[in-house]
Amino acid sequence: MKLTTGQTYWDKTVKPTSSFPSLENDYHSDILIIGGGMSGTLAAFKLASTGKKVTVIDRAEVGKGSSSANTGLLQYASDTMFSEFVDKIGEKEAFLFYKMCLESMDELTEIASKLPETTGYRLRDSIYYASTPDDVDKLKREYSFLEKYDFPAEYLDHQKLFEEYGIEKPAALRTWHDAEVNPYQFIQALTAENLKMGVTYFEHTAVDMDSLTETAIMTDCGKKVSFESIIIATGYSKLYSELNGKAQMNQTFAIATKPIEGEFWKDNVMVWETKKPYLYFRTAPGGRMIAGGLDEESSDLYDDPELIQRKGQEILDEIKEMFPRLDVEIDDAWNSLFGISKDGLPFMGASPHQDNVYYLLGFEGNGTCYSMAGASIIQDLLDGTPNPYAHIVRPSR
């Protein structure tokens, strides 16, 4: 399954740290991770940090799947509002889920601060604006819950939003503890650290998921890989049977602009909105802007460069309506798959059907934050340590 089409931007910004061999013999690892994207890389980092023997297998190249199409907006707030989760799963569980995300953002920030290589990781505030006047009450309700539980958030009315950020919208929430990142650089930097901790990597090695047992899996070339535990971190490449009726595939469009001089807008905040599908955008080093939107339900990507370019122009035109003085052009445009869940939650934890099998699938639009949380959850499950969030995102729900 193709995960991206068009020309992505991030993989042009850094050369891979290393290239790895394919697996050509039977093999054993204490912990086997399938997938070398953001989820698999964070899981390997987390587990190797505690001295576990970890192996990562990727069917292509590390970081070259969905992660290379990631726009790199990292936020504790979910695509589903806290207040919406209150209606869906109850206030206690909504609080726990948002607390999990905030803690994960802080952990990502700590990890990034200790990496010796550049990753484009920068703390940024986010502006979440009401797309229409009808959404103002929704934002006010959301803010009431965030304020109640001391989440980092501020309500901005129309006047303050325009005066501070030049955004002509009815109202907004400003949140902090958020960040922007170059996801490909981040994966490469983490991979370098993982290698130092003894993680083994194999690229261009596909596995047959239908062959999975509680102790082994076969590669497409017929080699047996045995393990004590396996973590499925394959992103959006497959909808597993455990997710039947719980998830679906969507496609999204994104752009990177050509560089311009000067600041795009105040503090280079990250911006998104209440309507669905929503527009989202951020700045990037070198005077560029990264933006995305126009999500559609589909498990197949468009493979038409002209159509992808047109979709990208639609995104850019919408941003220019908000910032009329913005004189910028598209440099790269791409189309990518991502998974969403019916309840707005990712799937992270033990398989309901097979022992020793764990899923780390950061479905929804906050995948990097979820992947960090999921890596911690799976570490606790492997160690037999209670985790206060595991029940919320368990695949068996």
GROMACS .gro file of C-alpha atoms in nm:
model
  397
    1MET     CA    1   0.000   0.000   0.000
    2LYS     CA    2   0.133   0.343  -0.098
    3LEU     CA    3   0.141   0.581   0.200
    4THR     CA    4   0.241   0.902   0.019
    5THR     CA    5   0.232   1.047  -0.331
    6GLY     CA    6   0.366   1.373  -0.467
    7GLN     CA    7   0.684   1.540  -0.341
    8THR     CA    8   0.731   1.548   0.036
    9TYR     CA    9   0.956   1.811   0.189
   10TRP     CA   10   1.124   1.669   0.498
   11ASP     CA   11   1.331   1.396   0.338
   12LYS     CA   12   1.513   1.664   0.138
   13THR     CA   13   1.636   1.830   0.457
   14VAL     CA   14   1.866   1.559   0.590
   15LYS     CA   15   2.049   1.250   0.469
   16PRO     CA   16   1.972   0.920   0.645
   17THR     CA   17   2.193   0.851   0.946
   18SER     CA   18   2.259   0.499   0.826
   19SER     CA   19   2.137   0.239   0.583
   20PHE     CA   20   2.067  -0.107   0.712
   21PRO     CA   21   2.078  -0.458   0.564
   22SER     CA   22   1.778  -0.673   0.491
   23LEU     CA   23   1.717  -0.977   0.709
   24GLU     CA   24   1.836  -1.286   0.523
   25ASN     CA   25   1.848  -1.548   0.800
   26ASP     CA   26   1.633  -1.676   1.084
   27TYR     CA   27   1.665  -1.439   1.377
   28HIS     CA   28   1.567  -1.390   1.743
   29SER     CA   29   1.512  -1.072   1.942
   30ASP     CA   30   1.378  -1.016   2.290
   31ILE     CA   31   1.161  -0.732   2.161
   32LEU     CA   32   1.076  -0.709   1.792
   33ILE     CA   33   0.931  -0.386   1.654
   34ILE     CA   34   0.765  -0.390   1.313
   35GLY     CA   35   0.791  -0.042   1.163
   36GLY     CA   36   1.071   0.214   1.167
   37GLY     CA   37   0.862   0.530   1.156
   38MET     CA   38   0.794   0.768   1.443
   39SER     CA   39   0.604   0.511   1.651
   40GLY     CA   40   0.859   0.233   1.614
   41THR     CA   41   1.151   0.468   1.666
   42LEU     CA   42   1.010   0.614   1.988
   43ALA     CA   43   0.924   0.267   2.119
   44ALA     CA   44   1.277   0.145   2.043
   45PHE     CA   45   1.424   0.449   2.218
   46LYS     CA   46   1.205   0.407   2.524
   47LEU     CA   47   1.266   0.034   2.562
   48ALA     CA   48   1.637   0.037   2.478
   49SER     CA   49   1.683   0.310   2.739
   50THR     CA   50   1.593   0.050   3.003
   51GLY     CA   51   1.846  -0.201   2.871
   52LYS     CA   52   1.613  -0.421   2.669
   53LYS     CA   53   1.739  -0.596   2.354
   54VAL     CA   54   1.538  -0.444   2.069
   55THR     CA   55   1.523  -0.507   1.695
   56VAL     CA   56   1.341  -0.286   1.443
   57ILE     CA   57   1.231  -0.420   1.105
   58ASP     CA   58   1.099  -0.196   0.828
   59ARG     CA   59   0.963  -0.302   0.491
   60ALA     CA   60   1.125   0.001   0.325
   61GLU     CA   61   1.359   0.255   0.487
   62VAL     CA   62   1.354   0.400   0.838
   63GLY     CA   63   1.135   0.711   0.852
   64LYS     CA   64   1.033   0.699   0.487
   65GLY     CA   65   0.668   0.594   0.530
   66SER     CA   66   0.388   0.811   0.667
   67SER     CA   67   0.634   0.986   0.898
   68SER     CA   68   0.802   1.156   0.604
   69ALA     CA   69   0.466   1.316   0.517
   70ASN     CA   70   0.396   1.430   0.874
   71THR     CA   71   0.358   1.808   0.893
   72GLY     CA   72   0.528   1.816   1.233
   73LEU     CA   73   0.270   1.996   1.448
   74LEU     CA   74   0.291   1.847   1.798
   75GLN     CA   75   0.011   1.940   2.036
   76TYR     CA   76  -0.140   1.806   2.355
   77ALA     CA   77  -0.489   1.891   2.229
   78SER     CA   78  -0.655   1.618   2.028
   79ASP     CA   79  -0.863   1.640   1.710
   80THR     CA   80  -1.145   1.553   1.949
   81MET     CA   81  -1.193   1.827   2.207
   82PHE     CA   82  -1.172   1.758   2.580
   83SER     CA   83  -1.537   1.864   2.603
   84GLU     CA   84  -1.632   1.621   2.325
   85PHE     CA   85  -1.455   1.338   2.507
   86VAL     CA   86  -1.654   1.431   2.818
   87ASP     CA   87  -1.969   1.353   2.618
   88LYS     CA   88  -1.820   1.033   2.472
   89ILE     CA   89  -1.623   0.869   2.752
   90GLY     CA   90  -1.696   1.076   3.062
   91GLU     CA   91  -1.515   1.361   3.233
   92LYS     CA   92  -1.271   1.147   3.433
   93GLU     CA   93  -1.149   0.957   3.128
   94ALA     CA   94  -1.136   1.275   2.919
   95PHE     CA   95  -0.914   1.434   3.183
   96LEU     CA   96  -0.686   1.130   3.197
   97PHE     CA   97  -0.649   1.119   2.820
   98TYR     CA   98  -0.560   1.487   2.794
   99LYS     CA   99  -0.323   1.453   3.091
  100MET     CA  100  -0.154   1.163   2.910
  101CYS     CA  101  -0.107   1.381   2.603
  102LEU     CA  102   0.032   1.676   2.799
  103GLU     CA  103   0.279   1.451   2.979
  104SER     CA  104   0.381   1.299   2.647
  105MET     CA  105   0.444   1.642   2.497
  106ASP     CA  106   0.667   1.729   2.791
  107GLU     CA  107   0.854   1.400   2.751
  108LEU     CA  108   0.907   1.464   2.380
  109THR     CA  109   1.044   1.808   2.465
  110GLU     CA  110   1.283   1.658   2.719
  111ILE     CA  111   1.405   1.394   2.473
  112ALA     CA  112   1.457   1.650   2.199
  113SER     CA  113   1.657   1.875   2.433
  114LYS     CA  114   1.907   1.595   2.494
  115LEU     CA  115   1.960   1.486   2.134
  116PRO     CA  116   2.299   1.595   2.002
  117GLU     CA  117   2.171   1.640   1.646
  118THR     CA  118   1.939   1.911   1.514
  119THR     CA  119   1.576   1.804   1.480
  120GLY     CA  120   1.392   2.128   1.417
  121TYR     CA  121   1.217   2.078   1.751
  122ARG     CA  122   1.095   2.411   1.889
  123LEU     CA  123   0.835   2.490   2.151
  124ARG     CA  124   0.549   2.681   1.993
  125ASP     CA  125   0.213   2.811   2.106
  126SER     CA  126  -0.093   2.701   1.911
  127ILE     CA  127  -0.393   2.906   1.801
  128TYR     CA  128  -0.714   2.701   1.768
  129TYR     CA  129  -0.970   2.936   1.617
  130ALA     CA  130  -1.347   2.920   1.576
  131SER     CA  131  -1.414   2.871   1.206
  132THR     CA  132  -1.760   3.031   1.234
  133PRO     CA  133  -1.949   3.235   1.496
  134ASP     CA  134  -2.150   2.922   1.574
  135ASP     CA  135  -1.831   2.758   1.708
  136VAL     CA  136  -1.762   3.025   1.971
  137ASP     CA  137  -1.979   2.860   2.236
  138LYS     CA  138  -1.804   2.531   2.161
  139LEU     CA  139  -1.466   2.697   2.225
  140LYS     CA  140  -1.592   2.856   2.547
  141ARG     CA  141  -1.710   2.518   2.674
  142GLU     CA  142  -1.377   2.365   2.580
  143TYR     CA  143  -1.188   2.636   2.763
  144SER     CA  144  -1.399   2.586   3.075
  145PHE     CA  145  -1.282   2.225   3.100
  146LEU     CA  146  -0.919   2.305   3.019
  147GLU     CA  147  -0.918   2.582   3.280
  148LYS     CA  148  -1.086   2.358   3.538
  149TYR     CA  149  -0.805   2.104   3.514
  150ASP     CA  150  -0.521   2.357   3.478
  151PHE     CA  151  -0.424   2.272   3.124
  152PRO     CA  152  -0.211   2.542   2.958
  153ALA     CA  153  -0.474   2.737   2.767
  154GLU     CA  154  -0.609   3.090   2.727
  155TYR     CA  155  -0.932   3.212   2.569
  156LEU     CA  156  -0.895   3.491   2.310
  157ASP     CA  157  -1.200   3.687   2.202
  158HIS     CA  158  -1.228   3.835   1.852
  159GLN     CA  159  -1.060   4.163   1.944
  160LYS     CA  160  -0.764   4.011   2.128
  161LEU     CA  161  -0.711   3.748   1.858
  162PHE     CA  162  -0.696   4.015   1.589
  163GLU     CA  163  -0.484   4.259   1.788
  164GLU     CA  164  -0.226   4.000   1.890
  165TYR     CA  165  -0.211   3.774   1.585
  166GLY     CA  166  -0.384   3.958   1.301
  167ILE     CA  167  -0.631   3.670   1.262
  168GLU     CA  168  -0.982   3.790   1.173
  169LYS     CA  169  -1.183   3.507   1.332
  170PRO     CA  170  -1.458   3.504   1.596
  171ALA     CA  171  -1.246   3.366   1.883
  172ALA     CA  172  -0.967   3.120   1.960
  173LEU     CA  173  -0.786   2.921   2.224
  174ARG     CA  174  -0.416   2.970   2.271
  175THR     CA  175  -0.239   2.664   2.409
  176TRP     CA  176   0.123   2.605   2.498
  177HIS     CA  177   0.353   2.311   2.577
  178ASP     CA  178   0.312   2.240   2.204
  179ALA     CA  179   0.599   2.214   1.955
  180GLU     CA  180   0.699   2.192   1.592
  181VAL     CA  181   0.949   1.939   1.460
  182ASN     CA  182   1.113   1.813   1.146
  183PRO     CA  183   0.983   1.456   1.184
  184TYR     CA  184   1.239   1.301   0.952
  185GLN     CA  185   1.531   1.471   1.130
  186PHE     CA  186   1.384   1.368   1.464
  187ILE     CA  187   1.360   1.004   1.357
  188GLN     CA  188   1.714   1.008   1.220
  189ALA     CA  189   1.851   1.162   1.541
  190LEU     CA  190   1.664   0.910   1.756
  191THR     CA  191   1.783   0.626   1.533
  192ALA     CA  192   2.144   0.734   1.591
  193GLU     CA  193   2.081   0.723   1.967
  194ASN     CA  194   1.909   0.386   1.938
  195LEU     CA  195   2.212   0.244   1.760
  196LYS     CA  196   2.433   0.362   2.047
  197MET     CA  197   2.204   0.172   2.286
  198GLY     CA  198   2.237  -0.150   2.086
  199VAL     CA  199   1.915  -0.147   1.883
  200THR     CA  200   1.944  -0.362   1.568
  201TYR     CA  201   1.783  -0.248   1.242
  202PHE     CA  202   1.681  -0.429   0.926
  203GLU     CA  203   1.543  -0.243   0.623
  204HIS     CA  204   1.373  -0.368   0.307
  205THR     CA  205   1.238  -0.659   0.509
  206ALA     CA  206   0.864  -0.719   0.481
  207VAL     CA  207   0.686  -0.956   0.716
  208ASP     CA  208   0.378  -1.171   0.663
  209MET     CA  209   0.133  -1.051   0.926
  210ASP     CA  210  -0.090  -1.352   0.863
  211SER     CA  211   0.194  -1.574   0.989
  212LEU     CA  212   0.210  -1.400   1.328
  213THR     CA  213   0.198  -1.628   1.633
  214GLU     CA  214   0.264  -1.554   1.998
  215THR     CA  215   0.634  -1.630   1.955
  216ALA     CA  216   0.734  -1.572   1.590
  217ILE     CA  217   0.660  -1.415   1.254
  218MET     CA  218   0.779  -1.499   0.904
  219THR     CA  219   0.935  -1.258   0.658
  220ASP     CA  220   0.810  -1.250   0.300
  221CYS     CA  221   1.132  -1.430   0.208
  222GLY     CA  222   1.049  -1.721   0.438
  223LYS     CA  223   1.280  -1.640   0.730
  224LYS     CA  224   1.156  -1.699   1.083
  225VAL     CA  225   1.189  -1.416   1.335
  226SER     CA  226   1.121  -1.526   1.691
  227PHE     CA  227   1.069  -1.295   1.987
  228GLU     CA  228   0.961  -1.266   2.348
  229SER     CA  229   0.738  -0.969   2.263
  230ILE     CA  230   0.641  -0.799   1.937
  231ILE     CA  231   0.522  -0.441   1.885
  232ILE     CA  232   0.321  -0.365   1.572
  233ALA     CA  233   0.406  -0.004   1.483
  234THR     CA  234   0.318  -0.008   1.115
  235GLY     CA  235   0.126   0.319   1.109
  236TYR     CA  236  -0.138   0.332   0.839
  237SER     CA  237  -0.013   0.053   0.615
  238LYS     CA  238  -0.279  -0.195   0.730
  239LEU     CA  239  -0.613  -0.205   0.911
  240TYR     CA  240  -0.582  -0.509   1.136
  241SER     CA  241  -0.874  -0.736   1.218
  242GLU     CA  242  -0.870  -0.609   1.579
  243LEU     CA  243  -0.970  -0.269   1.440
  244ASN     CA  244  -1.263  -0.386   1.228
  245GLY     CA  245  -1.549  -0.142   1.271
  246LYS     CA  246  -1.333   0.085   1.488
  247ALA     CA  247  -1.122   0.272   1.233
  248GLN     CA  248  -1.100   0.392   0.877
  249MET     CA  249  -0.842   0.535   0.637
  250ASN     CA  250  -0.843   0.896   0.521
  251GLN     CA  251  -0.617   1.089   0.291
  252THR     CA  252  -0.488   1.439   0.348
  253PHE     CA  253  -0.301   1.698   0.145
  254ALA     CA  254  -0.005   1.910   0.249
  255ILE     CA  255   0.235   2.169   0.114
  256ALA     CA  256   0.571   2.328   0.187
  257THR     CA  257   0.618   2.677   0.050
  258LYS     CA  258   0.918   2.845  -0.102
  259PRO     CA  259   1.111   3.057   0.149
  260ILE     CA  260   1.026   3.421   0.212
  261GLU     CA  261   1.196   3.695   0.412
  262GLY     CA  262   1.070   3.800   0.754
  263GLU     CA  263   0.816   3.660   0.998
  264PHE     CA  264   0.492   3.505   0.874
  265TRP     CA  265   0.291   3.606   1.182
  266LYS     CA  266   0.345   3.679   1.549
  267ASP     CA  267   0.564   3.428   1.734
  268ASN     CA  268   0.534   3.182   1.444
  269VAL     CA  269   0.246   3.016   1.627
  270MET     CA  270   0.093   2.698   1.490
  271VAL     CA  271  -0.264   2.748   1.369
  272TRP     CA  272  -0.565   2.518   1.327
  273GLU     CA  273  -0.943   2.547   1.342
  274THR     CA  274  -1.268   2.397   1.467
  275LYS     CA  275  -1.430   2.291   1.138
  276LYS     CA  276  -1.387   1.936   1.007
  277PRO     CA  277  -1.189   1.870   0.801
  278TYR     CA  278  -0.971   2.147   0.934
  279LEU     CA  279  -0.695   2.365   0.795
  280TYR     CA  280  -0.364   2.359   0.983
  281PHE     CA  281  -0.037   2.539   0.927
  282ARG     CA  282   0.299   2.630   1.080
  283THR     CA  283   0.630   2.785   0.989
  284ALA     CA  284   0.953   2.598   0.922
  285PRO     CA  285   1.322   2.694   0.929
  286GLY     CA  286   1.446   2.889   0.632
  287GLY     CA  287   1.136   3.105   0.597
  288ARG     CA  288   0.900   2.833   0.480
  289MET     CA  289   0.545   2.744   0.574
  290ILE     CA  290   0.406   2.391   0.611
  291ALA     CA  291   0.030   2.348   0.580
  292GLY     CA  292  -0.230   2.080   0.530
  293GLY     CA  293  -0.598   1.994   0.514
  294LEU     CA  294  -0.880   1.888   0.279
  295ASP     CA  295  -0.903   1.542   0.436
  296GLU     CA  296  -1.114   1.283   0.254
  297GLU     CA  297  -1.227   0.934   0.348
  298SER     CA  298  -1.026   0.704   0.122
  299SER     CA  299  -0.785   0.411   0.141
  300ASP     CA  300  -0.635   0.498  -0.198
  301LEU     CA  301  -0.418   0.799  -0.272
  302TYR     CA  302  -0.441   1.021  -0.573
  303ASP     CA  303  -0.143   0.966  -0.802
  304ASP     CA  304  -0.200   1.275  -1.015
  305PRO     CA  305   0.064   1.550  -0.967
  306GLU     CA  306  -0.162   1.819  -1.116
  307LEU     CA  307  -0.451   1.732  -0.884
  308ILE     CA  308  -0.221   1.727  -0.580
  309GLN     CA  309  -0.085   2.066  -0.683
  310ARG     CA  310  -0.441   2.203  -0.718
  311LYS     CA  311  -0.535   2.074  -0.374
  312GLY     CA  312  -0.221   2.235  -0.237
  313GLN     CA  313  -0.314   2.565  -0.396
  314GLU     CA  314  -0.659   2.545  -0.233
  315ILE     CA  315  -0.487   2.514   0.104
  316LEU     CA  316  -0.255   2.806   0.034
  317ASP     CA  317  -0.538   3.026  -0.096
  318GLU     CA  318  -0.734   2.970   0.225
  319ILE     CA  319  -0.435   3.082   0.431
  320LYS     CA  320  -0.385   3.387   0.209
  321GLU     CA  321  -0.745   3.488   0.281
  322MET     CA  322  -0.645   3.511   0.647
  323PHE     CA  323  -0.314   3.686   0.575
  324PRO     CA  324  -0.368   3.890   0.254
  325ARG     CA  325  -0.016   4.036   0.260
  326LEU     CA  326   0.139   3.690   0.248
  327ASP     CA  327   0.330   3.661  -0.081
  328VAL     CA  328   0.436   3.299  -0.097
  329GLU     CA  329   0.433   3.011  -0.345
  330ILE     CA  330   0.420   2.633  -0.318
  331ASP     CA  331   0.749   2.446  -0.342
  332ASP     CA  332   0.635   2.090  -0.259
  333ALA     CA  333   0.289   1.932  -0.248
  334TRP     CA  334   0.196   1.582  -0.137
  335ASN     CA  335  -0.088   1.349  -0.051
  336SER     CA  336  -0.076   1.091   0.230
  337LEU     CA  337  -0.284   0.833   0.411
  338PHE     CA  338  -0.367   0.847   0.779
  339GLY     CA  339  -0.596   0.649   1.003
  340ILE     CA  340  -0.876   0.776   1.223
  341SER     CA  341  -1.075   0.593   1.487
  342LYS     CA  342  -1.449   0.602   1.542
  343ASP     CA  343  -1.406   0.721   1.901
  344GLY     CA  344  -1.117   0.964   1.840
  345LEU     CA  345  -0.865   0.757   2.038
  346PRO     CA  346  -0.549   0.577   1.922
  347PHE     CA  347  -0.491   0.202   1.957
  348MET     CA  348  -0.205   0.126   2.193
  349GLY     CA  349  -0.149  -0.176   2.411
  350ALA     CA  350  -0.187  -0.552   2.426
  351SER     CA  351  -0.360  -0.751   2.155
  352PRO     CA  352  -0.692  -0.890   2.278
  353HIS     CA  353  -0.630  -1.216   2.092
  354GLN     CA  354  -0.259  -1.304   2.112
  355ASP     CA  355  -0.020  -1.303   2.405
  356ASN     CA  356   0.309  -1.114   2.365
  357VAL     CA  357   0.164  -0.900   2.084
  358TYR     CA  358   0.127  -0.524   2.130
  359TYR     CA  359  -0.008  -0.252   1.903
  360LEU     CA  360   0.132   0.099   1.881
  361LEU     CA  361  -0.095   0.269   1.629
  362GLY     CA  362  -0.119   0.645   1.675
  363PHE     CA  363  -0.440   0.689   1.478
  364GLU     CA  364  -0.591   1.038   1.458
  365GLY     CA  365  -0.409   1.365   1.386
  366ASN     CA  366  -0.181   1.372   1.688
  367GLY     CA  367   0.022   1.063   1.611
  368THR     CA  368   0.364   1.166   1.742
  369CYS     CA  369   0.225   1.264   2.081
  370TYR     CA  370   0.025   0.941   2.093
  371SER     CA  371   0.329   0.737   1.992
  372MET     CA  372   0.524   0.878   2.285
  373ALA     CA  373   0.239   0.789   2.519
  374GLY     CA  374   0.203   0.443   2.366
  375ALA     CA  375   0.572   0.369   2.404
  376SER     CA  376   0.542   0.443   2.776
  377ILE     CA  377   0.226   0.234   2.808
  378ILE     CA  378   0.384  -0.067   2.638
  379GLN     CA  379   0.698  -0.032   2.847
  380ASP     CA  380   0.482  -0.048   3.161
  381LEU     CA  381   0.286  -0.346   3.029
  382LEU     CA  382   0.609  -0.534   2.955
  383ASP     CA  383   0.744  -0.451   3.301
  384GLY     CA  384   0.419  -0.539   3.478
  385THR     CA  385   0.384  -0.180   3.602
  386PRO     CA  386   0.035  -0.029   3.635
  387ASN     CA  387  -0.030   0.250   3.386
  388PRO     CA  388  -0.311   0.499   3.453
  389TYR     CA  389  -0.389   0.551   3.083
  390ALA     CA  390  -0.360   0.205   2.930
  391HIS     CA  391  -0.729   0.118   2.968
  392ILE     CA  392  -0.841   0.424   2.770
  393VAL     CA  393  -0.650   0.342   2.452
  394ARG     CA  394  -0.648  -0.039   2.471
  395PRO     CA  395  -0.708  -0.205   2.131
  396SER     CA  396  -0.980  -0.428   2.280
  397ARG     CA  397  -1.215  -0.138   2.366
   0.00000   0.00000   0.00000
